[in-house]
């Protein structure tokens, strides 16, 4: 199956694809139809280097982003369950051979306390993360924690969607995971380049490229509806990784009727005990990172692109424009990171601001922070989600849900400045609403929230 997912020769042939100015303009123009672009077209755009064409690319990416996602940015926080790992990924602080780090697996009580500390800041969506060590982090443990986390209620808040990034499972294990009530299952190929993959993953279960590559197929066959793919940028040529991510997405869509729900684009950050993490073999410049995001936005307009706090604050601001739809904020990358007793971090976080500081900046810049978790709760998942997203119908839900969940945040958690900016922003969105019926409904719901009702969603 692996050969059907990634055709290395085809990617290599496309890698240096160049085109005339007229062809570049045509690709950019056609992308406005929101139908995606071909692999060859993506390769051409990935090779653009002159300022003028890059600016054109960024402008189109920005237009598509606004068309599909408006100014909404969905927020989440990662919760690290365990940093025990039997793999040896050379770039990761959690790898087995890194004997100097403090290892920790959260007990149920510790996971509850981490959850409550995250809830206290206003988050509603958590991404569970763990190293790969089945003697420490198995499905019984994950199931128990998920149940306990969903039970937590704090002030007016609770976790409304748990996504999960844990080691790849078998089809039978995915079947079991699909009954735990999670949103998206994420796993990153790290690098799609087979040789570099081998070098970076010398032993452990993860050393098997094919097993890793077939993860999402097993997940979908096991009954999961939303899967998130990704590549760890800095290992191989970024053009190879983007083309492979697109090839993987096309394969999933063709085979299972639905492509990935999200694409993550982590860039390697320094990590304790990893030389590679401080000097990645194919380090990505900021300009190329922007290009990666813009080309993905044109190629798979309806797939969410996730940016983590690996990136520093000022740069994250620039990247939002180009197509990012979800960001983490106020993140810790170590088990126990939100509490007193902390273990070693997986990598260094580039944006260390609190959730409220991030929200204040988003609102000041005119972005609408969203804590919406509605789709997965009402069953708009997998193909059903894409069928609504493609004709633009999802907008009817996303915008009001974003405003309502942001209003909750402003009342329950925001600092004074954020409250002020946020309410001004909501008022502006309401006065821009053309549909008077929609406006009336939204005002009614906002009033209910002001009077104490929570968790209203469409
Ligand atoms: N252990 C599981 C795995 O490897 O799939 C899941 C969790 S792992 C902690 C999550 C992701 O962190 C990895 O897939 C990798 O892309 C990313 N990561 C590892 N080391 C990193 C580093 N030094 N900088 C940035 N991201 C890193
Ligand atoms: Fe373990 Fe995942 Fe880190 Fe690899 S990336 S060492 S599998 S935690």
CSV table of C-alpha atoms and ligand atoms in Angstrom, one decimal:
chain,number,residue,atom,x,y,z
A,1,UNK,CA,0.0,0.0,0.0
A,2,UNK,CA,2.8,2.4,0.8
A,3,UNK,CA,3.8,2.6,-2.8
A,4,UNK,CA,0.3,3.6,-3.7
A,5,UNK,CA,0.3,6.4,-1.2
A,6,UNK,CA,3.7,8.0,-2.1
A,7,UNK,CA,5.3,7.8,-5.5
A,8,UNK,CA,8.8,8.9,-4.7
A,9,UNK,CA,9.9,9.0,-8.4
A,10,UNK,CA,7.0,11.1,-9.4
A,11,UNK,CA,7.8,13.6,-6.6
A,12,UNK,CA,11.5,13.7,-7.6
A,13,UNK,CA,10.5,14.4,-11.2
A,14,UNK,CA,8.3,17.3,-10.2
A,15,UNK,CA,10.7,18.8,-7.7
A,16,UNK,CA,12.5,21.3,-10.0
A,17,UNK,CA,9.4,22.2,-12.0
A,18,UNK,CA,9.7,25.7,-13.4
A,19,UNK,CA,7.2,27.6,-15.5
A,20,UNK,CA,6.8,30.8,-17.6
A,21,UNK,CA,5.4,33.9,-16.0
A,22,UNK,CA,2.2,33.4,-18.0
A,23,UNK,CA,1.8,29.9,-16.6
A,24,UNK,CA,2.4,31.1,-13.0
A,25,UNK,CA,-0.2,33.8,-13.4
A,26,UNK,CA,-2.6,31.2,-14.8
A,27,UNK,CA,-2.1,28.8,-11.8
A,28,UNK,CA,-2.6,31.6,-9.3
A,29,UNK,CA,-5.7,32.8,-11.1
A,30,UNK,CA,-7.2,29.4,-11.4
A,31,UNK,CA,-6.6,28.8,-7.7
A,32,UNK,CA,-9.2,31.5,-7.0
A,33,UNK,CA,-11.9,29.0,-8.0
A,34,UNK,CA,-11.2,27.1,-4.7
A,35,UNK,CA,-10.8,23.8,-6.5
A,36,UNK,CA,-7.3,23.2,-5.4
A,37,UNK,CA,-4.2,22.9,-7.7
A,38,UNK,CA,-2.4,19.9,-9.2
A,39,UNK,CA,0.8,18.4,-7.9
A,40,UNK,CA,2.7,19.9,-10.8
A,41,UNK,CA,1.2,23.3,-10.2
A,42,UNK,CA,2.1,23.1,-6.5
A,43,UNK,CA,5.7,22.2,-7.5
A,44,UNK,CA,5.9,25.2,-9.8
A,45,UNK,CA,4.7,27.5,-7.0
A,46,UNK,CA,7.1,26.0,-4.5
A,47,UNK,CA,9.9,27.0,-6.8
A,48,UNK,CA,9.0,30.7,-7.0
A,49,UNK,CA,11.7,32.8,-5.6
A,50,UNK,CA,11.3,36.3,-6.9
A,51,UNK,CA,9.7,38.9,-4.6
A,52,UNK,CA,7.0,39.9,-7.1
A,53,UNK,CA,5.7,36.4,-7.6
A,54,UNK,CA,5.9,35.5,-3.9
A,55,UNK,CA,3.8,38.5,-3.1
A,56,UNK,CA,1.3,37.5,-5.7
A,57,UNK,CA,1.2,34.0,-4.2
A,58,UNK,CA,0.7,35.4,-0.7
A,59,UNK,CA,-2.0,37.7,-1.9
A,60,UNK,CA,-4.0,34.8,-3.4
A,61,UNK,CA,-3.5,32.6,-0.3
A,62,UNK,CA,-4.8,35.5,1.8
A,63,UNK,CA,-7.8,35.9,-0.4
A,64,UNK,CA,-8.7,32.1,-0.2
A,65,UNK,CA,-8.2,32.1,3.5
A,66,UNK,CA,-10.6,35.0,3.9
A,67,UNK,CA,-13.1,33.5,1.5
A,68,UNK,CA,-13.3,30.1,3.4
A,69,UNK,CA,-12.4,30.9,7.0
A,70,UNK,CA,-13.3,34.6,7.2
A,71,UNK,CA,-11.2,36.1,10.0
A,72,UNK,CA,-11.8,33.2,12.4
A,73,UNK,CA,-8.9,31.5,14.2
A,74,UNK,CA,-9.6,28.4,16.3
A,75,UNK,CA,-7.6,28.0,19.5
A,76,UNK,CA,-6.4,24.9,21.4
A,77,UNK,CA,-3.9,23.8,24.0
A,78,UNK,CA,-1.8,20.6,24.0
A,79,UNK,CA,-1.8,18.4,27.1
A,80,UNK,CA,1.3,16.1,27.3
A,81,UNK,CA,0.4,12.8,29.1
A,82,UNK,CA,3.7,11.1,29.0
A,83,UNK,CA,7.2,11.6,27.8
A,84,UNK,CA,8.3,8.0,28.0
A,85,UNK,CA,9.3,6.7,24.6
A,86,UNK,CA,10.8,3.6,23.2
A,87,UNK,CA,11.6,5.3,19.8
A,88,UNK,CA,14.7,7.2,19.0
A,89,UNK,CA,13.7,10.0,16.7
A,90,UNK,CA,17.0,11.9,16.5
A,91,UNK,CA,15.2,15.3,16.6
A,92,UNK,CA,13.1,14.8,19.7
A,93,UNK,CA,13.9,15.4,23.4
A,94,UNK,CA,11.8,12.5,24.4
A,95,UNK,CA,13.8,9.9,22.5
A,96,UNK,CA,14.8,6.7,24.3
A,97,UNK,CA,18.6,7.4,24.3
A,98,UNK,CA,18.2,10.7,25.9
A,99,UNK,CA,18.9,9.4,29.4
A,100,UNK,CA,19.4,12.8,31.1
A,101,UNK,CA,15.8,14.0,30.9
A,102,UNK,CA,13.2,13.8,33.6
A,103,UNK,CA,10.5,11.3,32.5
A,104,UNK,CA,7.0,11.5,33.7
A,105,UNK,CA,3.6,9.9,32.9
A,106,UNK,CA,0.6,11.7,34.4
A,107,UNK,CA,-1.5,9.9,36.9
A,108,UNK,CA,-5.2,10.3,36.6
A,109,UNK,CA,-5.2,12.9,39.3
A,110,UNK,CA,-2.4,14.8,37.6
A,111,UNK,CA,-4.2,14.7,34.2
A,112,UNK,CA,-7.3,16.1,35.9
A,113,UNK,CA,-5.3,18.8,37.5
A,114,UNK,CA,-3.6,19.7,34.2
A,115,UNK,CA,-7.0,19.8,32.5
A,116,UNK,CA,-8.4,22.1,35.2
A,117,UNK,CA,-5.4,24.4,34.9
A,118,UNK,CA,-6.0,24.6,31.1
A,119,UNK,CA,-9.8,25.1,31.6
A,120,UNK,CA,-9.1,28.0,33.9
A,121,UNK,CA,-7.5,30.0,31.1
A,122,UNK,CA,-10.6,29.6,28.9
A,123,UNK,CA,-9.6,26.8,26.5
A,124,UNK,CA,-12.4,24.4,25.4
A,125,UNK,CA,-10.3,22.2,23.0
A,126,UNK,CA,-7.4,20.1,24.1
A,127,UNK,CA,-4.9,18.1,22.1
A,128,UNK,CA,-3.6,15.1,24.0
A,129,UNK,CA,0.0,14.2,23.2
A,130,UNK,CA,2.2,11.3,24.3
A,131,UNK,CA,5.5,9.6,23.6
A,132,UNK,CA,5.4,6.1,22.2
A,133,UNK,CA,5.7,3.5,25.0
A,134,UNK,CA,2.9,1.0,25.3
A,135,UNK,CA,4.1,-0.1,28.7
A,136,UNK,CA,3.4,3.5,29.9
A,137,UNK,CA,0.7,4.8,27.6
A,138,UNK,CA,-1.7,2.2,26.3
A,139,UNK,CA,-5.3,2.4,25.3
A,140,UNK,CA,-6.7,1.5,28.7
A,141,UNK,CA,-4.8,4.5,30.2
A,142,UNK,CA,-5.9,6.8,27.3
A,143,UNK,CA,-9.5,5.7,27.7
A,144,UNK,CA,-9.6,6.3,31.4
A,145,UNK,CA,-8.0,9.7,31.1
A,146,UNK,CA,-10.3,10.8,28.2
A,147,UNK,CA,-13.3,9.9,30.3
A,148,UNK,CA,-12.0,11.8,33.3
A,149,UNK,CA,-11.0,14.8,31.3
A,150,UNK,CA,-14.5,15.1,29.7
A,151,UNK,CA,-16.1,14.9,33.2
A,152,UNK,CA,-14.3,18.0,34.4
A,153,UNK,CA,-16.3,21.1,34.9
A,154,UNK,CA,-14.7,24.3,36.1
A,155,UNK,CA,-16.6,27.6,36.5
A,156,UNK,CA,-18.6,27.8,33.3
A,157,UNK,CA,-16.3,25.7,31.3
A,158,UNK,CA,-15.5,22.1,30.3
A,159,UNK,CA,-13.5,20.4,27.6
A,160,UNK,CA,-15.7,20.2,24.5
A,161,UNK,CA,-13.4,18.5,22.1
A,162,UNK,CA,-10.3,16.3,22.7
A,163,UNK,CA,-8.0,15.7,19.7
A,164,UNK,CA,-5.2,13.2,20.1
A,165,UNK,CA,-1.6,12.8,18.8
A,166,UNK,CA,-0.4,9.4,20.0
A,167,UNK,CA,1.6,6.7,18.4
A,168,UNK,CA,0.1,4.9,15.4
A,169,UNK,CA,-2.2,2.0,16.2
A,170,UNK,CA,-3.4,-1.2,14.4
A,171,UNK,CA,-6.9,-1.2,12.8
A,172,UNK,CA,-8.4,-3.0,15.8
A,173,UNK,CA,-6.9,-0.5,18.2
A,174,UNK,CA,-8.2,2.4,16.1
A,175,UNK,CA,-11.6,0.7,16.2
A,176,UNK,CA,-11.4,0.9,20.0
A,177,UNK,CA,-10.0,4.5,19.9
A,178,UNK,CA,-13.0,5.5,17.7
A,179,UNK,CA,-15.3,4.7,20.6
A,180,UNK,CA,-13.6,7.2,23.0
A,181,UNK,CA,-15.4,10.3,21.7
A,182,UNK,CA,-12.3,12.1,20.3
A,183,UNK,CA,-12.3,14.6,17.5
A,184,UNK,CA,-9.3,14.3,15.3
A,185,UNK,CA,-6.6,11.7,15.4
A,186,UNK,CA,-3.3,13.3,14.4
A,187,UNK,CA,0.0,11.7,13.5
A,188,UNK,CA,2.8,13.2,11.4
A,189,UNK,CA,4.9,11.3,8.9
A,190,UNK,CA,7.8,13.6,10.1
A,191,UNK,CA,9.5,13.1,6.7
A,192,UNK,CA,8.0,11.4,3.6
A,193,UNK,CA,11.5,10.9,2.2
A,194,UNK,CA,12.2,7.2,2.8
A,195,UNK,CA,16.0,7.4,3.2
A,196,UNK,CA,16.0,10.4,5.5
A,197,UNK,CA,13.2,8.8,7.4
A,198,UNK,CA,15.5,5.8,8.0
A,199,UNK,CA,18.3,7.9,9.2
A,200,UNK,CA,16.2,9.9,11.6
A,201,UNK,CA,14.4,6.9,13.1
A,202,UNK,CA,17.2,4.4,13.7
A,203,UNK,CA,15.2,2.0,15.9
A,204,UNK,CA,12.0,1.3,17.8
A,205,UNK,CA,8.6,0.8,16.2
A,206,UNK,CA,8.8,4.1,14.4
A,207,UNK,CA,11.7,2.9,12.3
A,208,UNK,CA,9.2,1.2,10.0
A,209,UNK,CA,8.4,3.9,7.3
A,210,UNK,CA,5.6,1.9,5.8
A,211,UNK,CA,3.8,1.3,9.1
A,212,UNK,CA,3.9,5.0,9.8
A,213,UNK,CA,2.8,5.9,6.3
A,214,UNK,CA,-0.2,3.6,6.4
A,215,UNK,CA,-1.4,5.0,9.8
A,216,UNK,CA,-4.2,7.2,8.4
A,217,UNK,CA,-5.5,4.4,6.2
A,218,UNK,CA,-5.7,2.1,9.3
A,219,UNK,CA,-7.3,5.0,11.3
A,220,UNK,CA,-10.0,5.5,8.7
A,221,UNK,CA,-10.5,1.8,8.2
A,222,UNK,CA,-10.9,1.5,12.0
A,223,UNK,CA,-13.8,4.0,12.0
A,224,UNK,CA,-12.2,7.3,12.8
A,225,UNK,CA,-13.8,10.1,10.9
A,226,UNK,CA,-11.3,13.0,11.1
A,227,UNK,CA,-7.6,12.5,10.7
A,228,UNK,CA,-4.8,15.1,10.7
A,229,UNK,CA,-1.5,14.6,8.8
A,230,UNK,CA,1.7,16.6,9.0
A,231,UNK,CA,5.4,16.7,8.3
A,232,UNK,CA,8.2,17.9,10.6
A,233,UNK,CA,9.8,20.6,8.5
A,234,UNK,CA,13.6,20.7,8.5
A,235,UNK,CA,14.4,17.1,7.9
A,236,UNK,CA,14.1,16.8,4.1
A,237,UNK,CA,13.7,19.3,1.2
A,238,UNK,CA,10.5,21.2,2.0
A,239,UNK,CA,9.3,20.9,-1.6
A,240,UNK,CA,9.5,17.1,-1.3
A,241,UNK,CA,7.5,17.2,1.9
A,242,UNK,CA,4.7,19.5,0.6
A,243,UNK,CA,4.3,17.4,-2.6
A,244,UNK,CA,4.2,14.2,-0.5
A,245,UNK,CA,1.6,15.7,1.9
A,246,UNK,CA,-0.5,16.6,-1.0
A,247,UNK,CA,-0.1,13.1,-2.6
A,248,UNK,CA,-1.0,11.5,0.8
A,249,UNK,CA,-4.1,13.8,1.0
A,250,UNK,CA,-5.2,12.9,-2.6
A,251,UNK,CA,-4.7,9.2,-1.8
A,252,UNK,CA,-6.9,9.4,1.3
A,253,UNK,CA,-9.6,11.3,-0.5
A,254,UNK,CA,-9.6,8.9,-3.5
A,255,UNK,CA,-9.6,5.8,-1.3
A,256,UNK,CA,-11.8,6.8,1.6
A,257,UNK,CA,-13.9,9.6,0.2
A,258,UNK,CA,-12.4,12.2,2.5
A,259,UNK,CA,-9.0,13.8,2.8
A,260,UNK,CA,-7.3,14.9,6.0
A,261,UNK,CA,-9.3,17.2,8.2
A,262,UNK,CA,-6.1,19.1,9.1
A,263,UNK,CA,-2.5,19.4,8.1
A,264,UNK,CA,0.1,20.4,10.7
A,265,UNK,CA,3.4,22.0,9.8
A,266,UNK,CA,5.7,21.8,12.8
A,267,UNK,CA,9.2,23.2,12.2
A,268,UNK,CA,12.0,21.7,14.1
A,269,UNK,CA,12.8,23.5,17.3
A,270,UNK,CA,15.8,23.0,19.7
A,271,UNK,CA,15.3,20.2,22.1
A,272,UNK,CA,17.3,19.1,25.1
A,273,UNK,CA,19.7,16.2,24.2
A,274,UNK,CA,19.2,16.5,20.4
A,275,UNK,CA,22.0,17.9,18.2
A,276,UNK,CA,19.8,17.5,15.1
A,277,UNK,CA,17.1,19.7,16.6
A,278,UNK,CA,19.5,22.6,16.9
A,279,UNK,CA,21.0,22.1,13.4
A,280,UNK,CA,18.4,20.4,11.2
A,281,UNK,CA,19.7,18.9,7.9
A,282,UNK,CA,17.3,21.0,5.8
A,283,UNK,CA,16.5,24.0,8.0
A,284,UNK,CA,13.6,26.0,6.7
A,285,UNK,CA,14.0,29.8,6.3
A,286,UNK,CA,11.1,32.0,7.3
A,287,UNK,CA,10.5,32.9,3.6
A,288,UNK,CA,10.2,29.2,2.7
A,289,UNK,CA,7.9,28.5,5.6
A,290,UNK,CA,5.6,31.2,4.4
A,291,UNK,CA,5.7,29.7,0.9
A,292,UNK,CA,4.8,26.2,2.4
A,293,UNK,CA,1.7,27.6,4.1
A,294,UNK,CA,0.6,29.6,1.1
A,295,UNK,CA,1.0,26.7,-1.4
A,296,UNK,CA,-0.9,24.3,1.0
A,297,UNK,CA,-3.7,26.9,1.3
A,298,UNK,CA,-4.1,27.0,-2.5
A,299,UNK,CA,-3.8,23.2,-3.0
A,300,UNK,CA,-6.2,22.1,-0.3
A,301,UNK,CA,-8.4,25.1,0.5
A,302,UNK,CA,-10.8,23.2,2.8
A,303,UNK,CA,-8.2,21.5,4.9
A,304,UNK,CA,-7.4,23.2,8.2
A,305,UNK,CA,-3.8,24.2,8.7
A,306,UNK,CA,-2.5,24.1,12.2
A,307,UNK,CA,0.3,26.2,13.6
A,308,UNK,CA,1.7,25.6,17.0
A,309,UNK,CA,3.6,27.7,19.6
A,310,UNK,CA,6.8,26.3,18.1
A,311,UNK,CA,6.9,29.6,16.1
A,312,UNK,CA,7.7,32.9,17.7
A,313,UNK,CA,4.9,35.4,18.4
A,314,UNK,CA,5.7,38.1,15.8
A,315,UNK,CA,6.2,35.5,13.0
A,316,UNK,CA,2.9,33.7,13.9
A,317,UNK,CA,1.1,37.0,13.3
A,318,UNK,CA,2.5,37.1,9.7
A,319,UNK,CA,1.6,33.4,9.1
A,320,UNK,CA,-2.0,33.8,10.1
A,321,UNK,CA,-2.7,35.8,7.0
A,322,UNK,CA,-1.4,33.2,4.7
A,323,UNK,CA,-3.9,30.4,5.5
A,324,UNK,CA,-3.5,29.2,9.1
A,325,UNK,CA,-6.9,28.3,10.6
A,326,UNK,CA,-6.0,26.8,14.0
A,327,UNK,CA,-3.3,27.8,16.5
A,328,UNK,CA,-2.3,26.6,20.0
A,329,UNK,CA,-1.8,29.2,22.7
A,330,UNK,CA,-0.5,29.3,26.2
A,331,UNK,CA,1.1,25.9,25.5
A,332,UNK,CA,3.4,23.7,27.6
A,333,UNK,CA,5.2,20.8,25.9
A,334,UNK,CA,6.0,18.7,29.0
A,335,UNK,CA,3.9,16.4,31.1
A,336,UNK,CA,2.8,18.4,34.2
A,337,UNK,CA,3.7,21.6,32.4
A,338,UNK,CA,0.5,23.4,33.5
A,339,UNK,CA,1.1,22.4,37.2
A,340,UNK,CA,3.8,22.4,39.8
A,341,UNK,CA,5.7,19.2,39.1
A,342,UNK,CA,7.0,19.4,35.6
A,343,UNK,CA,9.0,17.0,33.5
A,344,UNK,CA,11.4,17.9,30.6
A,345,UNK,CA,9.9,19.6,27.6
A,346,UNK,CA,9.7,18.0,24.2
A,347,UNK,CA,11.1,21.1,22.5
A,348,UNK,CA,11.4,24.8,23.2
A,349,UNK,CA,8.2,26.8,22.7
A,350,UNK,CA,8.7,29.9,20.5
A,351,UNK,CA,5.6,31.8,21.6
A,352,UNK,CA,5.4,31.8,25.4
A,353,UNK,CA,2.5,34.2,25.8
A,354,UNK,CA,-0.6,33.4,27.8
A,355,UNK,CA,-3.9,32.6,26.0
A,356,UNK,CA,-5.3,36.0,27.0
A,357,UNK,CA,-2.3,37.8,25.5
A,358,UNK,CA,-2.7,35.9,22.3
A,359,UNK,CA,-6.4,36.6,22.2
A,360,UNK,CA,-5.8,40.3,22.8
A,361,UNK,CA,-3.5,40.5,19.8
A,362,UNK,CA,-5.8,38.5,17.6
A,363,UNK,CA,-8.7,40.8,18.4
A,364,UNK,CA,-6.6,43.9,18.0
A,365,UNK,CA,-5.6,42.7,14.5
A,366,UNK,CA,-9.2,42.0,13.6
A,367,UNK,CA,-9.1,38.2,13.9
A,368,UNK,CA,-12.1,36.5,15.5
A,369,UNK,CA,-10.9,34.0,18.1
A,370,UNK,CA,-13.1,30.9,18.1
A,371,UNK,CA,-13.5,28.2,20.7
A,372,UNK,CA,-16.1,26.4,18.6
A,373,UNK,CA,-16.3,22.6,18.9
A,374,UNK,CA,-19.7,22.3,17.3
A,375,UNK,CA,-19.1,20.2,14.2
A,376,UNK,CA,-17.9,17.0,15.9
A,377,UNK,CA,-20.5,17.3,18.6
A,378,UNK,CA,-23.4,17.4,16.1
A,379,UNK,CA,-21.8,14.8,13.8
A,380,UNK,CA,-20.6,17.2,11.0
A,381,UNK,CA,-17.4,15.1,10.6
A,382,UNK,CA,-15.4,13.4,7.8
A,383,UNK,CA,-17.1,13.5,4.4
A,384,UNK,CA,-20.2,15.2,5.8
A,385,UNK,CA,-18.1,18.1,6.9
A,386,UNK,CA,-16.3,18.4,3.6
A,387,UNK,CA,-19.6,18.2,1.7
A,388,UNK,CA,-20.8,21.3,3.6
A,389,UNK,CA,-17.5,23.1,3.5
A,390,UNK,CA,-17.0,22.9,-0.2
A,391,UNK,CA,-20.1,24.8,-1.3
A,392,UNK,CA,-19.5,27.3,1.5
A,393,UNK,CA,-22.4,26.2,3.7
A,394,UNK,CA,-20.3,25.6,6.7
A,395,UNK,CA,-20.0,29.4,7.1
A,396,UNK,CA,-23.6,29.5,8.3
A,397,UNK,CA,-22.4,27.6,11.4
A,398,UNK,CA,-18.8,28.7,11.9
A,399,UNK,CA,-19.3,32.5,12.1
A,400,UNK,CA,-22.1,32.5,14.7
A,401,UNK,CA,-20.4,29.7,16.7
A,402,UNK,CA,-17.1,31.7,16.7
A,403,UNK,CA,-18.9,34.8,17.9
A,404,UNK,CA,-20.9,33.0,20.6
A,405,UNK,CA,-17.9,31.1,22.0
A,406,UNK,CA,-15.7,34.2,21.9
A,407,UNK,CA,-18.4,36.1,23.9
A,408,UNK,CA,-18.3,33.3,26.5
A,409,UNK,CA,-14.5,33.7,26.7
A,410,UNK,CA,-14.8,37.5,27.1
A,411,UNK,CA,-17.3,37.3,29.9
A,412,UNK,CA,-15.7,34.4,31.8
A,413,UNK,CA,-11.9,34.7,31.3
A,414,UNK,CA,-10.7,37.8,29.5
A,415,UNK,CA,-8.6,40.6,31.0
A,416,UNK,CA,-10.1,44.1,30.9
A,417,UNK,CA,-8.2,45.1,27.8
A,418,UNK,CA,-9.2,42.0,25.9
A,419,UNK,CA,-12.8,42.4,27.0
A,420,UNK,CA,-12.9,45.9,25.5
A,421,UNK,CA,-11.2,45.0,22.2
A,422,UNK,CA,-13.2,41.8,21.9
A,423,UNK,CA,-16.6,43.4,22.4
A,424,UNK,CA,-15.7,46.1,19.9
A,425,UNK,CA,-14.8,43.3,17.4
A,426,UNK,CA,-18.1,41.4,18.0
A,427,UNK,CA,-20.1,44.6,17.5
A,428,UNK,CA,-18.3,45.2,14.3
A,429,UNK,CA,-19.1,41.7,13.0
A,430,UNK,CA,-22.7,42.1,14.0
A,431,UNK,CA,-23.1,45.4,12.2
A,432,UNK,CA,-21.5,43.9,9.1
A,433,UNK,CA,-24.1,41.1,9.0
A,434,UNK,CA,-26.3,41.5,5.9
A,435,UNK,CA,-28.9,38.9,6.8
A,436,UNK,CA,-31.4,40.5,9.2
A,437,UNK,CA,-32.8,37.2,10.4
A,438,UNK,CA,-29.3,35.9,11.2
A,439,UNK,CA,-28.5,39.1,12.9
A,440,UNK,CA,-31.6,38.9,15.1
A,441,UNK,CA,-30.9,35.3,16.1
A,442,UNK,CA,-27.3,36.0,16.9
A,443,UNK,CA,-28.3,39.0,19.1
A,444,UNK,CA,-30.8,36.8,20.9
A,445,UNK,CA,-28.2,34.2,21.6
A,446,UNK,CA,-25.6,36.8,22.7
A,447,UNK,CA,-28.2,38.1,25.2
A,448,UNK,CA,-28.7,34.6,26.5
A,449,UNK,CA,-25.0,34.3,27.1
A,450,UNK,CA,-24.9,37.6,28.9
A,451,UNK,CA,-27.7,36.3,31.1
A,452,UNK,CA,-25.7,33.2,32.0
A,453,UNK,CA,-26.5,30.5,29.4
A,454,UNK,CA,-23.4,28.7,28.1
A,455,UNK,CA,-22.5,26.3,25.2
A,456,UNK,CA,-25.0,27.5,22.6
A,457,UNK,CA,-24.0,26.1,19.2
A,458,UNK,CA,-25.4,25.6,15.7
B,1,LIG,N1,5.1,10.2,19.9
B,1,LIG,C1,4.1,10.4,18.9
B,1,LIG,C2,4.8,10.5,17.6
B,1,LIG,O1,6.0,10.7,17.5
B,1,LIG,O2,4.0,10.4,16.6
B,1,LIG,C3,3.2,11.5,19.1
B,1,LIG,C4,3.6,12.7,19.9
B,1,LIG,S1,5.1,13.6,19.3
B,1,LIG,C5,5.4,14.1,20.9
B,1,LIG,C6,4.4,14.9,18.4
B,1,LIG,C7,5.2,15.5,17.3
B,1,LIG,O3,6.2,16.4,17.9
B,1,LIG,C8,6.0,14.6,16.5
B,1,LIG,O4,5.2,13.9,15.5
B,1,LIG,C9,7.0,15.5,15.8
B,1,LIG,O5,6.6,16.0,14.6
B,1,LIG,C10,7.1,16.7,16.8
B,1,LIG,N2,8.5,17.0,17.3
B,1,LIG,C11,9.3,16.1,17.8
B,1,LIG,N3,10.5,16.7,18.0
B,1,LIG,C12,10.4,18.0,17.7
B,1,LIG,C13,11.2,19.2,17.8
B,1,LIG,N4,12.5,19.1,18.2
B,1,LIG,N5,10.7,20.3,17.3
B,1,LIG,C14,9.5,20.4,16.9
B,1,LIG,N6,8.6,19.4,16.8
B,1,LIG,C15,9.1,18.2,17.2
B,2,LIG,FE1,9.0,9.4,20.8
B,2,LIG,FE2,7.3,10.8,19.3
B,2,LIG,FE3,9.5,11.9,20.3
B,2,LIG,FE4,9.7,10.1,18.4
B,2,LIG,S1,8.7,12.1,18.2
B,2,LIG,S2,11.0,10.2,20.2
B,2,LIG,S3,8.1,8.8,18.9
B,2,LIG,S4,7.8,11.2,21.4
